[in-house]
Amino acid sequence: LDPQRINYVVNPSMEASGAGVVPYGWRSNATMTKERGGIRPPQGMTPQSRQFCARLTGVEDPKILESSPFPTAKQNQWWSVEAAVSGQGRARIGIVFWSPSLRESETLYVHTGWFDLQSSFEYAAPGDPEDEVIHQGEFRVLKALIPAKETAHEAMFRLEFDGEGDVWVDNVL
């Protein structure tokens, strides 16, 4: 595969140590917590490899989740983005591009249209404490190809959720 895929998003599986710790590398206008569970790991990986996801709660509308900034390579004309999401309402996925010297006047948010979610997430504790298989709930994987702005030097991944209720996010690439 050329070019090789590089994941610029910090902590794509929303892992963090300690109970109730906000997932490292993310910020939100809603209350964000670490939740046990997440999207099913790929074939060959143990269920323990993806034990947590992020949960966004609150009355904010839209709820916004943004990654840490990352550098953009000038030769990249397109960026692929994806995330596994669960909840009610709608979601859209995108990237915010900017030039550090012109943050306000040159900021551009390129995003998809709205996707309907209509899914639920419930964690069911395993019956046997030795069994670490995690109930996954229903996640929808949102994917998009985003055109890059030529003058951009930095970017960040952004998700928006429109609707009431909690939403869950995992496996952001």
PDB file of C-alpha atoms in Angstrom:
ATOM      1  CA  LEU A   1       0.000   0.000   0.000  1.00  0.00           C
ATOM      2  CA  ASP A   2       1.450   3.348  -0.959  1.00  0.00           C
ATOM      3  CA  PRO A   3       1.495   5.643   0.873  1.00  0.00           C
ATOM      4  CA  GLN A   4       1.544   3.862   4.208  1.00  0.00           C
ATOM      5  CA  ARG A   5      -1.196   4.878   6.604  1.00  0.00           C
ATOM      6  CA  ILE A   6      -0.004   6.851   9.620  1.00  0.00           C
ATOM      7  CA  ASN A   7      -2.418   7.560  12.446  1.00  0.00           C
ATOM      8  CA  TYR A   8      -1.958  11.184  13.541  1.00  0.00           C
ATOM      9  CA  VAL A   9      -4.660  11.032  16.195  1.00  0.00           C
ATOM     10  CA  VAL A  10      -3.349  10.544  19.730  1.00  0.00           C
ATOM     11  CA  ASN A  11      -5.013   7.706  21.662  1.00  0.00           C
ATOM     12  CA  PRO A  12      -7.444   6.463  18.971  1.00  0.00           C
ATOM     13  CA  SER A  13      -8.982   3.812  21.241  1.00  0.00           C
ATOM     14  CA  MET A  14      -9.664   6.274  24.071  1.00  0.00           C
ATOM     15  CA  GLU A  15      -7.518   4.360  26.583  1.00  0.00           C
ATOM     16  CA  ALA A  16      -6.547   6.017  29.872  1.00  0.00           C
ATOM     17  CA  SER A  17      -5.395   4.692  33.214  1.00  0.00           C
ATOM     18  CA  GLY A  18      -7.538   4.907  36.346  1.00  0.00           C
ATOM     19  CA  ALA A  19     -11.283   4.952  36.843  1.00  0.00           C
ATOM     20  CA  GLY A  20     -13.104   8.009  35.526  1.00  0.00           C
ATOM     21  CA  VAL A  21     -10.037   9.459  33.794  1.00  0.00           C
ATOM     22  CA  VAL A  22     -10.708  11.532  30.688  1.00  0.00           C
ATOM     23  CA  PRO A  23      -9.139   9.862  27.634  1.00  0.00           C
ATOM     24  CA  TYR A  24      -5.742  11.406  26.909  1.00  0.00           C
ATOM     25  CA  GLY A  25      -5.420  13.513  23.762  1.00  0.00           C
ATOM     26  CA  TRP A  26      -9.058  14.649  23.485  1.00  0.00           C
ATOM     27  CA  ARG A  27     -11.233  17.615  24.452  1.00  0.00           C
ATOM     28  CA  SER A  28     -14.961  18.171  24.317  1.00  0.00           C
ATOM     29  CA  ASN A  29     -17.577  20.801  25.115  1.00  0.00           C
ATOM     30  CA  ALA A  30     -19.558  17.984  26.802  1.00  0.00           C
ATOM     31  CA  THR A  31     -18.623  15.960  29.867  1.00  0.00           C
ATOM     32  CA  MET A  32     -16.238  13.247  28.685  1.00  0.00           C
ATOM     33  CA  THR A  33     -15.506  10.046  30.598  1.00  0.00           C
ATOM     34  CA  LYS A  34     -13.815   6.737  29.924  1.00  0.00           C
ATOM     35  CA  GLU A  35     -16.326   3.891  29.521  1.00  0.00           C
ATOM     36  CA  ARG A  36     -15.666   0.159  29.612  1.00  0.00           C
ATOM     37  CA  GLY A  37     -16.342  -1.421  26.228  1.00  0.00           C
ATOM     38  CA  GLY A  38     -15.785  -0.347  22.656  1.00  0.00           C
ATOM     39  CA  ILE A  39     -15.742  -1.547  19.092  1.00  0.00           C
ATOM     40  CA  ARG A  40     -14.783  -5.164  18.526  1.00  0.00           C
ATOM     41  CA  PRO A  41     -11.027  -5.615  18.015  1.00  0.00           C
ATOM     42  CA  PRO A  42      -9.811  -6.926  14.650  1.00  0.00           C
ATOM     43  CA  GLN A  43      -9.447 -10.681  14.126  1.00  0.00           C
ATOM     44  CA  GLY A  44      -6.487 -12.031  16.064  1.00  0.00           C
ATOM     45  CA  MET A  45      -6.446  -9.323  18.764  1.00  0.00           C
ATOM     46  CA  THR A  46      -7.566 -10.108  22.288  1.00  0.00           C
ATOM     47  CA  PRO A  47     -10.712  -8.416  23.689  1.00  0.00           C
ATOM     48  CA  GLN A  48      -8.448  -6.728  26.259  1.00  0.00           C
ATOM     49  CA  SER A  49      -6.743  -4.766  23.476  1.00  0.00           C
ATOM     50  CA  ARG A  50      -9.717  -2.410  23.254  1.00  0.00           C
ATOM     51  CA  GLN A  51     -11.192  -2.186  26.706  1.00  0.00           C
ATOM     52  CA  PHE A  52     -12.410   1.422  26.738  1.00  0.00           C
ATOM     53  CA  CYS A  53     -14.159   4.076  24.706  1.00  0.00           C
ATOM     54  CA  ALA A  54     -15.128   7.716  25.367  1.00  0.00           C
ATOM     55  CA  ARG A  55     -18.600   8.686  26.567  1.00  0.00           C
ATOM     56  CA  LEU A  56     -19.937  12.215  26.015  1.00  0.00           C
ATOM     57  CA  THR A  57     -22.792  13.354  28.252  1.00  0.00           C
ATOM     58  CA  GLY A  58     -24.534  16.667  28.768  1.00  0.00           C
ATOM     59  CA  VAL A  59     -27.076  18.980  27.180  1.00  0.00           C
ATOM     60  CA  GLU A  60     -24.666  20.562  24.687  1.00  0.00           C
ATOM     61  CA  ASP A  61     -26.061  20.548  21.159  1.00  0.00           C
ATOM     62  CA  PRO A  62     -24.040  19.840  19.205  1.00  0.00           C
ATOM     63  CA  LYS A  63     -21.641  17.842  21.339  1.00  0.00           C
ATOM     64  CA  ILE A  64     -18.129  18.333  19.925  1.00  0.00           C
ATOM     65  CA  LEU A  65     -15.108  16.062  20.289  1.00  0.00           C
ATOM     66  CA  GLU A  66     -11.695  17.239  19.040  1.00  0.00           C
ATOM     67  CA  SER A  67      -8.263  15.617  18.958  1.00  0.00           C
ATOM     68  CA  SER A  68      -4.920  17.162  19.804  1.00  0.00           C
ATOM     69  CA  PRO A  69      -3.455  19.144  16.870  1.00  0.00           C
ATOM     70  CA  PHE A  70      -1.172  17.300  14.462  1.00  0.00           C
ATOM     71  CA  PRO A  71       1.083  18.511  11.613  1.00  0.00           C
ATOM     72  CA  THR A  72      -0.147  18.275   8.047  1.00  0.00           C
ATOM     73  CA  ALA A  73       2.216  17.291   5.255  1.00  0.00           C
ATOM     74  CA  LYS A  74       1.963  19.639   2.296  1.00  0.00           C
ATOM     75  CA  GLN A  75       2.090  16.799  -0.233  1.00  0.00           C
ATOM     76  CA  ASN A  76      -1.053  15.185   1.209  1.00  0.00           C
ATOM     77  CA  GLN A  77      -4.026  16.290  -0.860  1.00  0.00           C
ATOM     78  CA  TRP A  78      -6.546  13.987   0.827  1.00  0.00           C
ATOM     79  CA  TRP A  79      -6.988  12.721   4.392  1.00  0.00           C
ATOM     80  CA  SER A  80      -8.970   9.638   5.342  1.00  0.00           C
ATOM     81  CA  VAL A  81     -10.784   9.806   8.674  1.00  0.00           C
ATOM     82  CA  GLU A  82     -12.965   7.333  10.508  1.00  0.00           C
ATOM     83  CA  ALA A  83     -14.477   6.725  13.927  1.00  0.00           C
ATOM     84  CA  ALA A  84     -16.778   4.182  15.549  1.00  0.00           C
ATOM     85  CA  VAL A  85     -19.724   5.951  17.208  1.00  0.00           C
ATOM     86  CA  SER A  86     -22.838   4.901  19.094  1.00  0.00           C
ATOM     87  CA  GLY A  87     -25.849   6.865  20.306  1.00  0.00           C
ATOM     88  CA  GLN A  88     -29.053   8.533  19.159  1.00  0.00           C
ATOM     89  CA  GLY A  89     -29.380  11.429  16.745  1.00  0.00           C
ATOM     90  CA  ARG A  90     -26.896  12.387  14.059  1.00  0.00           C
ATOM     91  CA  ALA A  91     -23.110  12.694  13.744  1.00  0.00           C
ATOM     92  CA  ARG A  92     -20.674  14.209  11.299  1.00  0.00           C
ATOM     93  CA  ILE A  93     -16.938  13.741  10.958  1.00  0.00           C
ATOM     94  CA  GLY A  94     -14.257  16.095   9.685  1.00  0.00           C
ATOM     95  CA  ILE A  95     -10.926  17.866  10.054  1.00  0.00           C
ATOM     96  CA  VAL A  96     -10.170  21.442  11.110  1.00  0.00           C
ATOM     97  CA  PHE A  97      -7.186  22.844   9.130  1.00  0.00           C
ATOM     98  CA  TRP A  98      -5.221  26.027   9.873  1.00  0.00           C
ATOM     99  CA  SER A  99      -1.958  27.845   9.493  1.00  0.00           C
ATOM    100  CA  PRO A 100      -0.511  28.696  12.952  1.00  0.00           C
ATOM    101  CA  SER A 101       0.371  32.250  11.897  1.00  0.00           C
ATOM    102  CA  LEU A 102      -3.157  32.875  10.547  1.00  0.00           C
ATOM    103  CA  ARG A 103      -5.332  30.810  12.914  1.00  0.00           C
ATOM    104  CA  GLU A 104      -8.413  33.018  12.848  1.00  0.00           C
ATOM    105  CA  SER A 105      -8.534  34.089   9.209  1.00  0.00           C
ATOM    106  CA  GLU A 106      -7.315  30.827   7.673  1.00  0.00           C
ATOM    107  CA  THR A 107      -9.183  28.213   9.748  1.00  0.00           C
ATOM    108  CA  LEU A 108     -11.227  25.807   7.660  1.00  0.00           C
ATOM    109  CA  TYR A 109     -13.486  23.011   8.901  1.00  0.00           C
ATOM    110  CA  VAL A 110     -14.053  20.384   6.210  1.00  0.00           C
ATOM    111  CA  HIS A 111     -16.704  17.848   7.176  1.00  0.00           C
ATOM    112  CA  THR A 112     -19.137  15.289   5.859  1.00  0.00           C
ATOM    113  CA  GLY A 113     -22.892  15.550   5.905  1.00  0.00           C
ATOM    114  CA  TRP A 114     -24.862  14.170   8.846  1.00  0.00           C
ATOM    115  CA  PHE A 115     -25.062  10.404   9.457  1.00  0.00           C
ATOM    116  CA  ASP A 116     -28.021   8.923  11.370  1.00  0.00           C
ATOM    117  CA  LEU A 117     -26.907   6.874  14.380  1.00  0.00           C
ATOM    118  CA  GLN A 118     -29.982   5.343  16.069  1.00  0.00           C
ATOM    119  CA  SER A 119     -27.954   2.801  18.020  1.00  0.00           C
ATOM    120  CA  SER A 120     -27.476   1.940  21.664  1.00  0.00           C
ATOM    121  CA  PHE A 121     -24.540   1.032  23.856  1.00  0.00           C
ATOM    122  CA  GLU A 122     -24.871  -1.046  27.004  1.00  0.00           C
ATOM    123  CA  TYR A 123     -22.053  -2.645  28.931  1.00  0.00           C
ATOM    124  CA  ALA A 124     -22.877  -6.046  30.389  1.00  0.00           C
ATOM    125  CA  ALA A 125     -20.385  -7.302  32.966  1.00  0.00           C
ATOM    126  CA  PRO A 126     -19.135 -10.814  32.215  1.00  0.00           C
ATOM    127  CA  GLY A 127     -20.777 -13.549  34.307  1.00  0.00           C
ATOM    128  CA  ASP A 128     -17.418 -15.114  35.072  1.00  0.00           C
ATOM    129  CA  PRO A 129     -14.806 -12.687  36.498  1.00  0.00           C
ATOM    130  CA  GLU A 130     -12.137 -14.582  34.547  1.00  0.00           C
ATOM    131  CA  ASP A 131     -13.982 -13.884  31.304  1.00  0.00           C
ATOM    132  CA  GLU A 132     -12.780 -10.524  29.987  1.00  0.00           C
ATOM    133  CA  VAL A 133     -14.880 -10.451  26.839  1.00  0.00           C
ATOM    134  CA  ILE A 134     -16.512  -7.044  26.668  1.00  0.00           C
ATOM    135  CA  HIS A 135     -20.042  -6.459  25.394  1.00  0.00           C
ATOM    136  CA  GLN A 136     -19.597  -4.158  22.425  1.00  0.00           C
ATOM    137  CA  GLY A 137     -22.979  -2.546  21.966  1.00  0.00           C
ATOM    138  CA  GLU A 138     -23.825  -1.177  18.526  1.00  0.00           C
ATOM    139  CA  PHE A 139     -21.304   1.085  16.842  1.00  0.00           C
ATOM    140  CA  ARG A 140     -21.528   2.674  13.423  1.00  0.00           C
ATOM    141  CA  VAL A 141     -18.222   3.307  11.691  1.00  0.00           C
ATOM    142  CA  LEU A 142     -18.191   6.711   9.995  1.00  0.00           C
ATOM    143  CA  LYS A 143     -15.618   7.145   7.208  1.00  0.00           C
ATOM    144  CA  ALA A 144     -14.722  10.044   4.953  1.00  0.00           C
ATOM    145  CA  LEU A 145     -12.098  11.285   2.538  1.00  0.00           C
ATOM    146  CA  ILE A 146     -11.361  14.950   3.305  1.00  0.00           C
ATOM    147  CA  PRO A 147      -9.608  17.326   0.855  1.00  0.00           C
ATOM    148  CA  ALA A 148      -6.727  19.209   2.512  1.00  0.00           C
ATOM    149  CA  LYS A 149      -6.312  22.950   2.391  1.00  0.00           C
ATOM    150  CA  GLU A 150      -3.056  23.876   0.618  1.00  0.00           C
ATOM    151  CA  THR A 151      -1.998  26.501   3.160  1.00  0.00           C
ATOM    152  CA  ALA A 152      -2.690  24.334   6.214  1.00  0.00           C
ATOM    153  CA  HIS A 153       0.195  23.516   8.544  1.00  0.00           C
ATOM    154  CA  GLU A 154      -1.797  21.913  11.356  1.00  0.00           C
ATOM    155  CA  ALA A 155      -5.068  20.067  11.721  1.00  0.00           C
ATOM    156  CA  MET A 156      -7.264  18.295  14.238  1.00  0.00           C
ATOM    157  CA  PHE A 157      -9.860  15.557  13.953  1.00  0.00           C
ATOM    158  CA  ARG A 158     -13.392  16.673  14.912  1.00  0.00           C
ATOM    159  CA  LEU A 159     -16.688  14.885  15.512  1.00  0.00           C
ATOM    160  CA  GLU A 160     -20.036  16.619  16.073  1.00  0.00           C
ATOM    161  CA  PHE A 161     -23.170  15.016  17.499  1.00  0.00           C
ATOM    162  CA  ASP A 162     -26.627  16.503  17.034  1.00  0.00           C
ATOM    163  CA  GLY A 163     -29.387  15.178  19.256  1.00  0.00           C
ATOM    164  CA  GLU A 164     -30.235  14.298  22.825  1.00  0.00           C
ATOM    165  CA  GLY A 165     -28.631  11.636  24.932  1.00  0.00           C
ATOM    166  CA  ASP A 166     -25.176  10.216  25.448  1.00  0.00           C
ATOM    167  CA  VAL A 167     -22.791   9.242  22.662  1.00  0.00           C
ATOM    168  CA  TRP A 168     -19.808   6.867  22.636  1.00  0.00           C
ATOM    169  CA  VAL A 169     -16.682   7.102  20.464  1.00  0.00           C
ATOM    170  CA  ASP A 170     -13.911   4.588  19.799  1.00  0.00           C
ATOM    171  CA  ASN A 171     -11.214   3.648  17.293  1.00  0.00           C
ATOM    172  CA  VAL A 172     -10.587   7.052  15.698  1.00  0.00           C
ATOM    173  CA  LEU A 173      -8.242   6.805  12.717  1.00  0.00           C
TER     174      LEU A 173
END
